[in-house]
Amino acid sequence: MIKNWTKEEILEVYNAPLMELIYRAAEVHKQHHKVGEVQVSSLLSIKTGGCPEDCAYCPQAARYHTEVKVQKLMSVDEINTAADNAKAGGASRMCLGAAWREVRDNRDFDKVLDMVRTINSKGMEVCATLGMVTEEQAKKLADAGLYAYNHNLDTSEENYENIISTRTYDDRLKTLGNVRKAGLTVCSGGIIGMGETAEDRVGMLYTLSLLRPQPESVPINALVAVEGTPLEDQPPVPIWDMVRMIATTRIVIPTTAVRLSAGRLSMSMEGQALCFMAGANSIFAGDKLLTTPNPRYNQDMQMFEILGLKPKKAYADVRKTITIE
Ligand code: SAM
Ligand code: DTB
Ligand code: SF4
């Protein structure tokens, strides 16, 4: 039975003494996951910048003056090469990101469906984050072999309008519903460090925890404050807040993959180790996220070696092993 958390209960967890919180999260983690196994995803921006939305954190919004250069949708050939490289580097999942408000039924979408087929045929999990989708579009993505759809709630319902005005929280939830109806797995989380309160962080986790089924993956991003965006002057998120947020996510949504997402470049290895201890079991690897830098791949593999972490195999690889044995 999945526990129905109240906001008050989640806030109590979030505010617990830090060592108690980490211990509790680590116990939950051990019960539901293999300790030390971390899913490694490769992130690729297939269409960059020029987005009509006004998300205050985002360097890809056309209305802010950032250094991001607009790039039209990549070709299927380019994706093919990128997927080969990612696989050779040990990634088991590839996540395709597009700076779109929503998916439109046009040739670009057909191209994305081709990209999904191409990556899927290599035995890698494919995830996409393309903005809002209808149920029909989500079904087409599922038919092409998409494994997961990422669509973040980003913050609490109450704080949403302070961060984004060009769409509503309900729009976001509607897309998550469409994704679910199409049989895709759901990846949804948010960002901390945008000036939100602890109650906002908890409010977001509360909404995510109420989804049935709960999301299979919850990315927790630390804001990367990019020059030219309205949030450019936000101070860096203390690592302790990141650890608290990850531990609380782990406790409230025990079976999900908690992804230590954006912001790792500003974290020490010790800080990241605490995040893994507190229940993070997924990262984005590769020296670029969508438009901002990420730790170098070799540096991450060194961290894996030191902390005794192992990259998790793609579900497709696991299936193959089972059939052969
Ligand atoms: N356009 C699509 C959408 O908004 O759903 C997909 C791409 S969008 C860049 C994916 C997610 O990246 C956002 O929901 C947000 O959580 C995260 N993100 C974007 N800019 C960020 C930043 N500067 N720092 C941390 N996370 C960020
Ligand atoms: C998510 O939650 N974080 C990733 C992924 N989903 C698509 C994106 C992070 C983007 C960070 C800012 C950038 O590189 O543009
Ligand atoms: Fe566009 Fe997504 Fe960036 Fe918002 S987060 S501006 S929707 S690319």
Short mmCIF file of C-alpha atoms and ligand atoms in Angstrom, two decimals:
data_model
loop_
_atom_site.label_atom_id
_atom_site.label_comp_id
_atom_site.label_asym_id
_atom_site.label_seq_id
_atom_site.Cartn_x
_atom_site.Cartn_y
_atom_site.Cartn_z
CA MET A 1 0.00 0.00 0.00
CA ILE A 2 1.30 3.41 -0.94
CA LYS A 3 1.17 5.88 1.92
CA ASN A 4 -0.86 9.05 1.37
CA TRP A 5 1.40 11.73 2.80
CA THR A 6 0.04 15.02 4.10
CA LYS A 7 1.97 18.24 3.51
CA GLU A 8 2.54 18.56 7.26
CA GLU A 9 4.07 15.10 7.46
CA ILE A 10 6.37 15.79 4.52
CA LEU A 11 7.45 19.11 6.04
CA GLU A 12 8.29 17.31 9.28
CA VAL A 13 10.46 14.86 7.35
CA TYR A 14 12.15 17.71 5.45
CA ASN A 15 12.92 19.58 8.69
CA ALA A 16 14.20 16.59 10.66
CA PRO A 17 17.74 16.80 12.10
CA LEU A 18 19.98 16.23 9.07
CA MET A 19 21.74 13.04 10.22
CA GLU A 20 18.44 11.45 11.25
CA LEU A 21 16.97 12.41 7.89
CA ILE A 22 19.88 10.87 5.97
CA TYR A 23 19.75 7.65 8.03
CA ARG A 24 16.03 7.30 7.48
CA ALA A 25 16.33 7.93 3.73
CA ALA A 26 19.24 5.49 3.45
CA GLU A 27 17.13 2.80 5.14
CA VAL A 28 14.24 3.36 2.73
CA HIS A 29 16.71 3.33 -0.14
CA LYS A 30 18.17 -0.02 0.96
CA GLN A 31 14.71 -1.55 1.23
CA HIS A 32 13.74 -0.66 -2.32
CA HIS A 33 16.94 -0.37 -4.36
CA LYS A 34 20.34 -1.94 -4.89
CA VAL A 35 22.80 0.15 -2.89
CA GLY A 36 25.48 1.66 -5.12
CA GLU A 37 23.62 1.13 -8.39
CA VAL A 38 23.20 4.40 -10.27
CA GLN A 39 21.37 4.95 -13.52
CA VAL A 40 23.45 7.01 -15.92
CA SER A 41 21.63 9.02 -18.55
CA SER A 42 23.02 10.98 -21.41
CA LEU A 43 21.23 14.25 -22.18
CA LEU A 44 21.01 15.72 -25.66
CA SER A 45 19.44 18.99 -26.72
CA ILE A 46 17.85 18.16 -30.08
CA LYS A 47 16.34 21.64 -30.55
CA THR A 48 17.92 24.50 -28.67
CA GLY A 49 16.73 27.97 -27.66
CA GLY A 50 14.10 30.27 -29.11
CA CYS A 51 11.38 28.94 -26.78
CA PRO A 52 8.20 31.07 -26.51
CA GLU A 53 7.71 30.28 -22.79
CA ASP A 54 8.82 32.54 -19.92
CA CYS A 55 10.22 30.05 -17.38
CA ALA A 56 12.29 32.37 -15.17
CA TYR A 57 15.13 29.87 -14.75
CA CYS A 58 15.58 28.95 -18.38
CA PRO A 59 18.37 30.15 -20.67
CA GLN A 60 16.43 28.84 -23.70
CA ALA A 61 13.49 31.23 -23.42
CA ALA A 62 13.58 33.54 -26.46
CA ARG A 63 12.60 36.60 -24.44
CA TYR A 64 15.74 36.57 -22.22
CA HIS A 65 19.10 37.69 -23.52
CA THR A 66 21.38 34.78 -22.81
CA GLU A 67 24.33 33.34 -24.70
CA VAL A 68 22.31 30.38 -25.96
CA LYS A 69 22.28 30.18 -29.75
CA VAL A 70 19.11 28.99 -31.42
CA GLN A 71 19.58 25.66 -33.22
CA LYS A 72 16.91 24.00 -35.30
CA LEU A 73 15.94 20.38 -34.80
CA MET A 74 18.90 18.01 -35.27
CA SER A 75 18.85 15.37 -37.99
CA VAL A 76 18.21 11.67 -37.38
CA ASP A 77 21.78 10.97 -38.61
CA GLU A 78 23.24 13.25 -35.97
CA ILE A 79 21.18 11.49 -33.31
CA ASN A 80 22.40 8.12 -34.55
CA THR A 81 26.06 9.14 -34.03
CA ALA A 82 25.32 10.75 -30.66
CA ALA A 83 23.57 7.57 -29.48
CA ASP A 84 26.53 5.40 -30.58
CA ASN A 85 28.91 7.64 -28.64
CA ALA A 86 26.69 7.68 -25.56
CA LYS A 87 26.40 3.89 -25.60
CA ALA A 88 30.16 3.44 -26.05
CA GLY A 89 30.57 5.71 -23.01
CA GLY A 90 28.37 3.43 -20.90
CA ALA A 91 25.08 5.35 -20.88
CA SER A 92 22.03 3.12 -20.60
CA ARG A 93 19.49 5.86 -21.21
CA MET A 94 19.38 8.77 -23.56
CA CYS A 95 17.17 11.75 -22.90
CA LEU A 96 16.21 14.05 -25.78
CA GLY A 97 15.28 17.63 -24.89
CA ALA A 98 13.55 20.20 -27.11
CA ALA A 99 12.94 23.87 -26.31
CA TRP A 100 9.29 23.64 -27.29
CA ARG A 101 6.20 24.86 -25.45
CA GLU A 102 4.35 21.84 -26.80
CA VAL A 103 4.58 19.13 -29.43
CA ARG A 104 2.87 19.98 -32.73
CA ASP A 105 1.71 17.38 -35.23
CA ASN A 106 4.17 18.24 -37.99
CA ARG A 107 7.28 16.96 -39.76
CA ASP A 108 9.49 17.83 -36.81
CA PHE A 109 7.46 15.51 -34.61
CA ASP A 110 7.76 12.74 -37.22
CA LYS A 111 11.51 13.27 -37.12
CA VAL A 112 11.54 12.96 -33.33
CA LEU A 113 9.60 9.68 -33.65
CA ASP A 114 12.34 8.46 -36.01
CA MET A 115 15.00 9.49 -33.51
CA VAL A 116 13.24 7.48 -30.80
CA ARG A 117 13.10 4.41 -33.07
CA THR A 118 16.80 4.77 -33.93
CA ILE A 119 17.98 4.96 -30.30
CA ASN A 120 15.60 2.26 -29.16
CA SER A 121 16.97 -0.15 -31.78
CA LYS A 122 20.38 0.14 -30.10
CA GLY A 123 19.04 -1.35 -26.88
CA MET A 124 19.08 1.95 -25.01
CA GLU A 125 16.19 3.42 -23.06
CA VAL A 126 14.93 6.60 -24.65
CA CYS A 127 13.43 9.45 -22.70
CA ALA A 128 12.13 12.71 -24.13
CA THR A 129 11.21 16.12 -22.80
CA LEU A 130 9.40 18.09 -25.49
CA GLY A 131 6.92 20.24 -23.55
CA MET A 132 3.19 19.63 -23.40
CA VAL A 133 1.77 16.58 -25.21
CA THR A 134 -1.70 15.27 -25.97
CA GLU A 135 -2.65 11.67 -25.28
CA GLU A 136 -2.44 10.86 -29.02
CA GLN A 137 1.05 12.33 -29.30
CA ALA A 138 2.15 10.44 -26.20
CA LYS A 139 0.78 7.23 -27.75
CA LYS A 140 2.79 7.84 -30.93
CA LEU A 141 5.92 8.29 -28.84
CA ALA A 142 5.15 5.08 -26.95
CA ASP A 143 4.62 3.20 -30.22
CA ALA A 144 7.98 4.43 -31.48
CA GLY A 145 9.58 2.84 -28.40
CA LEU A 146 9.85 5.76 -25.99
CA TYR A 147 10.40 4.55 -22.45
CA ALA A 148 9.90 7.66 -20.34
CA TYR A 149 8.61 11.20 -20.69
CA ASN A 150 10.10 14.01 -18.60
CA HIS A 151 7.84 16.89 -17.67
CA ASN A 152 8.72 18.72 -14.46
CA LEU A 153 6.33 20.38 -12.05
CA ASP A 154 9.36 22.50 -11.13
CA THR A 155 7.89 23.99 -7.91
CA SER A 156 4.73 24.07 -5.79
CA GLU A 157 1.34 24.94 -7.22
CA GLU A 158 1.34 28.13 -5.09
CA ASN A 159 4.74 29.31 -6.35
CA TYR A 160 4.20 28.33 -9.99
CA GLU A 161 2.96 31.72 -11.22
CA ASN A 162 6.02 33.45 -9.75
CA ILE A 163 8.22 31.34 -12.00
CA ILE A 164 6.16 30.78 -15.16
CA SER A 165 3.18 32.74 -16.49
CA THR A 166 2.75 31.25 -19.97
CA ARG A 167 1.15 28.01 -18.74
CA THR A 168 -0.49 26.69 -15.59
CA TYR A 169 0.17 23.95 -13.05
CA ASP A 170 -2.94 22.22 -14.36
CA ASP A 171 -1.46 22.21 -17.89
CA ARG A 172 1.55 20.43 -16.46
CA LEU A 173 -0.57 17.86 -14.59
CA LYS A 174 -2.70 17.30 -17.69
CA THR A 175 0.38 16.37 -19.75
CA LEU A 176 1.55 14.00 -17.00
CA GLY A 177 -1.90 12.36 -17.19
CA ASN A 178 -1.65 12.03 -20.98
CA VAL A 179 1.79 10.47 -20.67
CA ARG A 180 0.48 7.96 -18.18
CA LYS A 181 -2.56 7.07 -20.30
CA ALA A 182 -0.23 6.28 -23.19
CA GLY A 183 1.55 3.72 -20.99
CA LEU A 184 4.82 5.65 -20.78
CA THR A 185 6.78 5.90 -17.56
CA VAL A 186 6.70 9.32 -15.91
CA CYS A 187 9.73 11.38 -14.99
CA SER A 188 8.78 14.54 -13.10
CA GLY A 189 10.53 16.67 -10.52
CA GLY A 190 11.72 20.21 -10.09
CA ILE A 191 14.29 22.82 -9.23
CA ILE A 192 15.44 24.18 -5.90
CA GLY A 193 17.25 27.49 -5.42
CA MET A 194 14.76 29.73 -7.21
CA GLY A 195 13.87 31.67 -4.05
CA GLU A 196 11.14 29.22 -3.02
CA THR A 197 10.31 28.37 0.62
CA ALA A 198 10.69 24.97 2.29
CA GLU A 199 6.88 24.76 2.06
CA ASP A 200 7.10 25.16 -1.73
CA ARG A 201 9.64 22.35 -1.98
CA VAL A 202 7.42 20.17 0.15
CA GLY A 203 4.32 21.23 -1.83
CA MET A 204 5.90 19.99 -5.04
CA LEU A 205 6.81 16.64 -3.49
CA TYR A 206 3.30 16.41 -2.07
CA THR A 207 1.72 16.77 -5.53
CA LEU A 208 4.17 14.26 -7.04
CA SER A 209 3.53 11.79 -4.22
CA LEU A 210 -0.21 11.91 -4.88
CA LEU A 211 0.12 10.74 -8.49
CA ARG A 212 -0.99 7.13 -9.00
CA PRO A 213 1.12 5.40 -10.06
CA GLN A 214 3.83 7.59 -8.57
CA PRO A 215 6.50 8.84 -11.03
CA GLU A 216 9.17 6.27 -11.86
CA SER A 217 11.78 9.01 -11.86
CA VAL A 218 12.04 12.31 -9.96
CA PRO A 219 14.78 14.72 -11.04
CA ILE A 220 15.91 17.19 -8.41
CA ASN A 221 17.74 20.07 -10.09
CA ALA A 222 19.75 22.74 -8.29
CA LEU A 223 19.19 25.99 -10.17
CA VAL A 224 21.98 26.81 -12.59
CA ALA A 225 21.70 30.61 -12.44
CA VAL A 226 22.30 31.73 -16.01
CA GLU A 227 23.21 35.32 -16.94
CA GLY A 228 20.37 37.06 -18.73
CA THR A 229 17.56 35.09 -17.02
CA PRO A 230 15.41 36.70 -14.30
CA LEU A 231 16.99 34.32 -11.76
CA GLU A 232 20.59 35.19 -12.70
CA ASP A 233 21.38 36.63 -9.24
CA GLN A 234 20.04 33.77 -7.15
CA PRO A 235 22.65 32.61 -4.62
CA PRO A 236 23.86 29.00 -5.03
CA VAL A 237 21.80 26.33 -3.26
CA PRO A 238 23.49 25.12 -0.07
CA ILE A 239 24.42 21.44 -0.47
CA TRP A 240 22.50 20.73 2.75
CA ASP A 241 19.26 21.82 1.06
CA MET A 242 19.99 19.49 -1.83
CA VAL A 243 20.63 16.59 0.57
CA ARG A 244 17.41 17.38 2.47
CA MET A 245 15.39 17.53 -0.73
CA ILE A 246 16.80 14.26 -2.06
CA ALA A 247 16.33 12.45 1.25
CA THR A 248 12.74 13.68 1.54
CA THR A 249 11.98 12.60 -2.03
CA ARG A 250 13.43 9.16 -1.31
CA ILE A 251 11.29 8.75 1.82
CA VAL A 252 8.06 10.08 0.29
CA ILE A 253 8.33 8.25 -3.06
CA PRO A 254 10.34 5.16 -2.05
CA THR A 255 10.39 3.23 -5.32
CA THR A 256 11.27 6.08 -7.68
CA ALA A 257 14.65 6.78 -9.23
CA VAL A 258 15.76 10.00 -7.57
CA ARG A 259 17.88 11.90 -10.05
CA LEU A 260 20.62 14.22 -8.87
CA SER A 261 20.23 16.44 -11.93
CA ALA A 262 21.42 19.98 -12.78
CA GLY A 263 23.91 21.76 -10.57
CA ARG A 264 26.45 18.97 -9.96
CA LEU A 265 29.29 21.04 -11.35
CA SER A 266 29.07 23.28 -8.28
CA MET A 267 28.99 20.34 -5.85
CA SER A 268 32.02 18.67 -4.30
CA MET A 269 32.44 14.90 -4.54
CA GLU A 270 31.74 14.72 -0.81
CA GLY A 271 28.50 16.66 -1.31
CA GLN A 272 27.41 14.34 -4.08
CA ALA A 273 28.35 11.32 -1.92
CA LEU A 274 25.92 12.57 0.72
CA CYS A 275 23.24 12.88 -1.98
CA PHE A 276 23.82 9.24 -3.01
CA MET A 277 23.73 8.22 0.66
CA ALA A 278 20.42 10.08 1.00
CA GLY A 279 18.85 8.12 -1.85
CA ALA A 280 19.93 9.63 -5.17
CA ASN A 281 20.39 6.80 -7.68
CA SER A 282 20.46 8.49 -11.04
CA ILE A 283 22.54 11.20 -12.73
CA PHE A 284 23.05 12.88 -16.07
CA ALA A 285 26.56 12.21 -17.35
CA GLY A 286 28.39 13.96 -20.17
CA ASP A 287 30.06 17.35 -20.15
CA LYS A 288 26.91 19.25 -21.10
CA LEU A 289 23.35 19.19 -19.79
CA LEU A 290 21.10 20.92 -22.34
CA THR A 291 22.94 24.22 -22.62
CA THR A 292 24.99 24.47 -19.40
CA PRO A 293 28.13 22.54 -18.39
CA ASN A 294 28.13 19.31 -16.37
CA PRO A 295 31.11 17.44 -14.82
CA ARG A 296 33.35 15.67 -17.34
CA TYR A 297 32.55 12.02 -17.95
CA ASN A 298 35.97 10.79 -16.75
CA GLN A 299 35.65 12.82 -13.58
CA ASP A 300 32.27 11.17 -12.89
CA MET A 301 33.70 7.71 -13.52
CA GLN A 302 36.51 8.52 -11.07
CA MET A 303 33.83 9.48 -8.55
CA PHE A 304 32.02 6.18 -9.21
CA GLU A 305 35.29 4.30 -8.59
CA ILE A 306 36.00 6.13 -5.33
CA LEU A 307 32.43 5.80 -3.99
CA GLY A 308 31.98 2.21 -5.20
CA LEU A 309 29.05 3.08 -7.45
CA LYS A 310 28.08 1.05 -10.52
CA PRO A 311 26.20 2.25 -13.60
CA LYS A 312 22.87 0.45 -13.94
CA LYS A 313 22.25 -1.57 -17.11
CA ALA A 314 19.53 -0.53 -19.55
CA TYR A 315 16.31 -2.55 -19.13
CA ALA A 316 16.77 -3.76 -22.70
CA ASP A 317 20.23 -5.15 -21.85
CA VAL A 318 18.84 -6.81 -18.76
CA ARG A 319 16.09 -8.44 -20.85
CA LYS A 320 18.72 -9.74 -23.29
CA THR A 321 20.78 -11.25 -20.46
CA ILE A 322 17.71 -12.99 -19.07
CA THR A 323 16.80 -14.54 -22.45
CA ILE A 324 20.34 -15.75 -23.09
CA GLU A 325 20.81 -17.37 -19.67
N1 SAM B 1 10.68 22.62 -22.92
C1 SAM B 1 10.39 21.45 -22.21
C2 SAM B 1 9.74 21.71 -20.87
O1 SAM B 1 9.87 22.78 -20.34
O2 SAM B 1 9.10 20.79 -20.35
C3 SAM B 1 11.59 20.54 -21.99
C4 SAM B 1 12.95 21.11 -21.70
S1 SAM B 1 13.13 22.00 -20.16
C5 SAM B 1 14.71 22.77 -20.38
C6 SAM B 1 13.37 20.70 -18.96
C7 SAM B 1 13.62 21.09 -17.52
O3 SAM B 1 14.93 21.56 -17.35
C8 SAM B 1 12.77 22.18 -16.91
O4 SAM B 1 11.50 21.75 -16.54
C9 SAM B 1 13.59 22.54 -15.68
O5 SAM B 1 13.19 21.77 -14.58
C10 SAM B 1 15.02 22.18 -16.10
N2 SAM B 1 15.85 23.40 -16.20
C11 SAM B 1 15.84 24.30 -17.20
N3 SAM B 1 16.70 25.31 -16.96
C12 SAM B 1 17.28 25.02 -15.77
C13 SAM B 1 18.26 25.69 -14.97
N4 SAM B 1 18.78 26.85 -15.35
N5 SAM B 1 18.63 25.13 -13.81
C14 SAM B 1 18.08 23.95 -13.42
N6 SAM B 1 17.17 23.28 -14.13
C15 SAM B 1 16.76 23.81 -15.28
C1 DTB B 2 15.69 17.73 -15.76
O1 DTB B 2 14.95 17.71 -14.74
N1 DTB B 2 16.88 18.31 -15.81
C2 DTB B 2 17.44 18.21 -17.13
C3 DTB B 2 16.41 17.29 -17.86
N2 DTB B 2 15.36 17.18 -16.90
C4 DTB B 2 15.91 17.64 -19.19
C5 DTB B 2 17.66 19.54 -17.75
C6 DTB B 2 18.55 20.44 -16.94
C7 DTB B 2 18.79 21.68 -17.72
C8 DTB B 2 19.75 22.60 -17.04
C9 DTB B 2 19.93 23.87 -17.79
C10 DTB B 2 20.51 23.70 -19.17
O2 DTB B 2 21.53 22.98 -19.34
O3 DTB B 2 20.01 24.33 -20.10
FE1 SF4 B 3 10.94 26.55 -22.91
FE2 SF4 B 3 11.20 24.35 -21.43
FE3 SF4 B 3 12.91 26.43 -21.14
FE4 SF4 B 3 10.41 26.68 -20.30
S1 SF4 B 3 11.93 25.22 -19.52
S2 SF4 B 3 11.56 28.19 -21.51
S3 SF4 B 3 9.30 25.48 -21.82
S4 SF4 B 3 12.70 25.14 -22.93
#
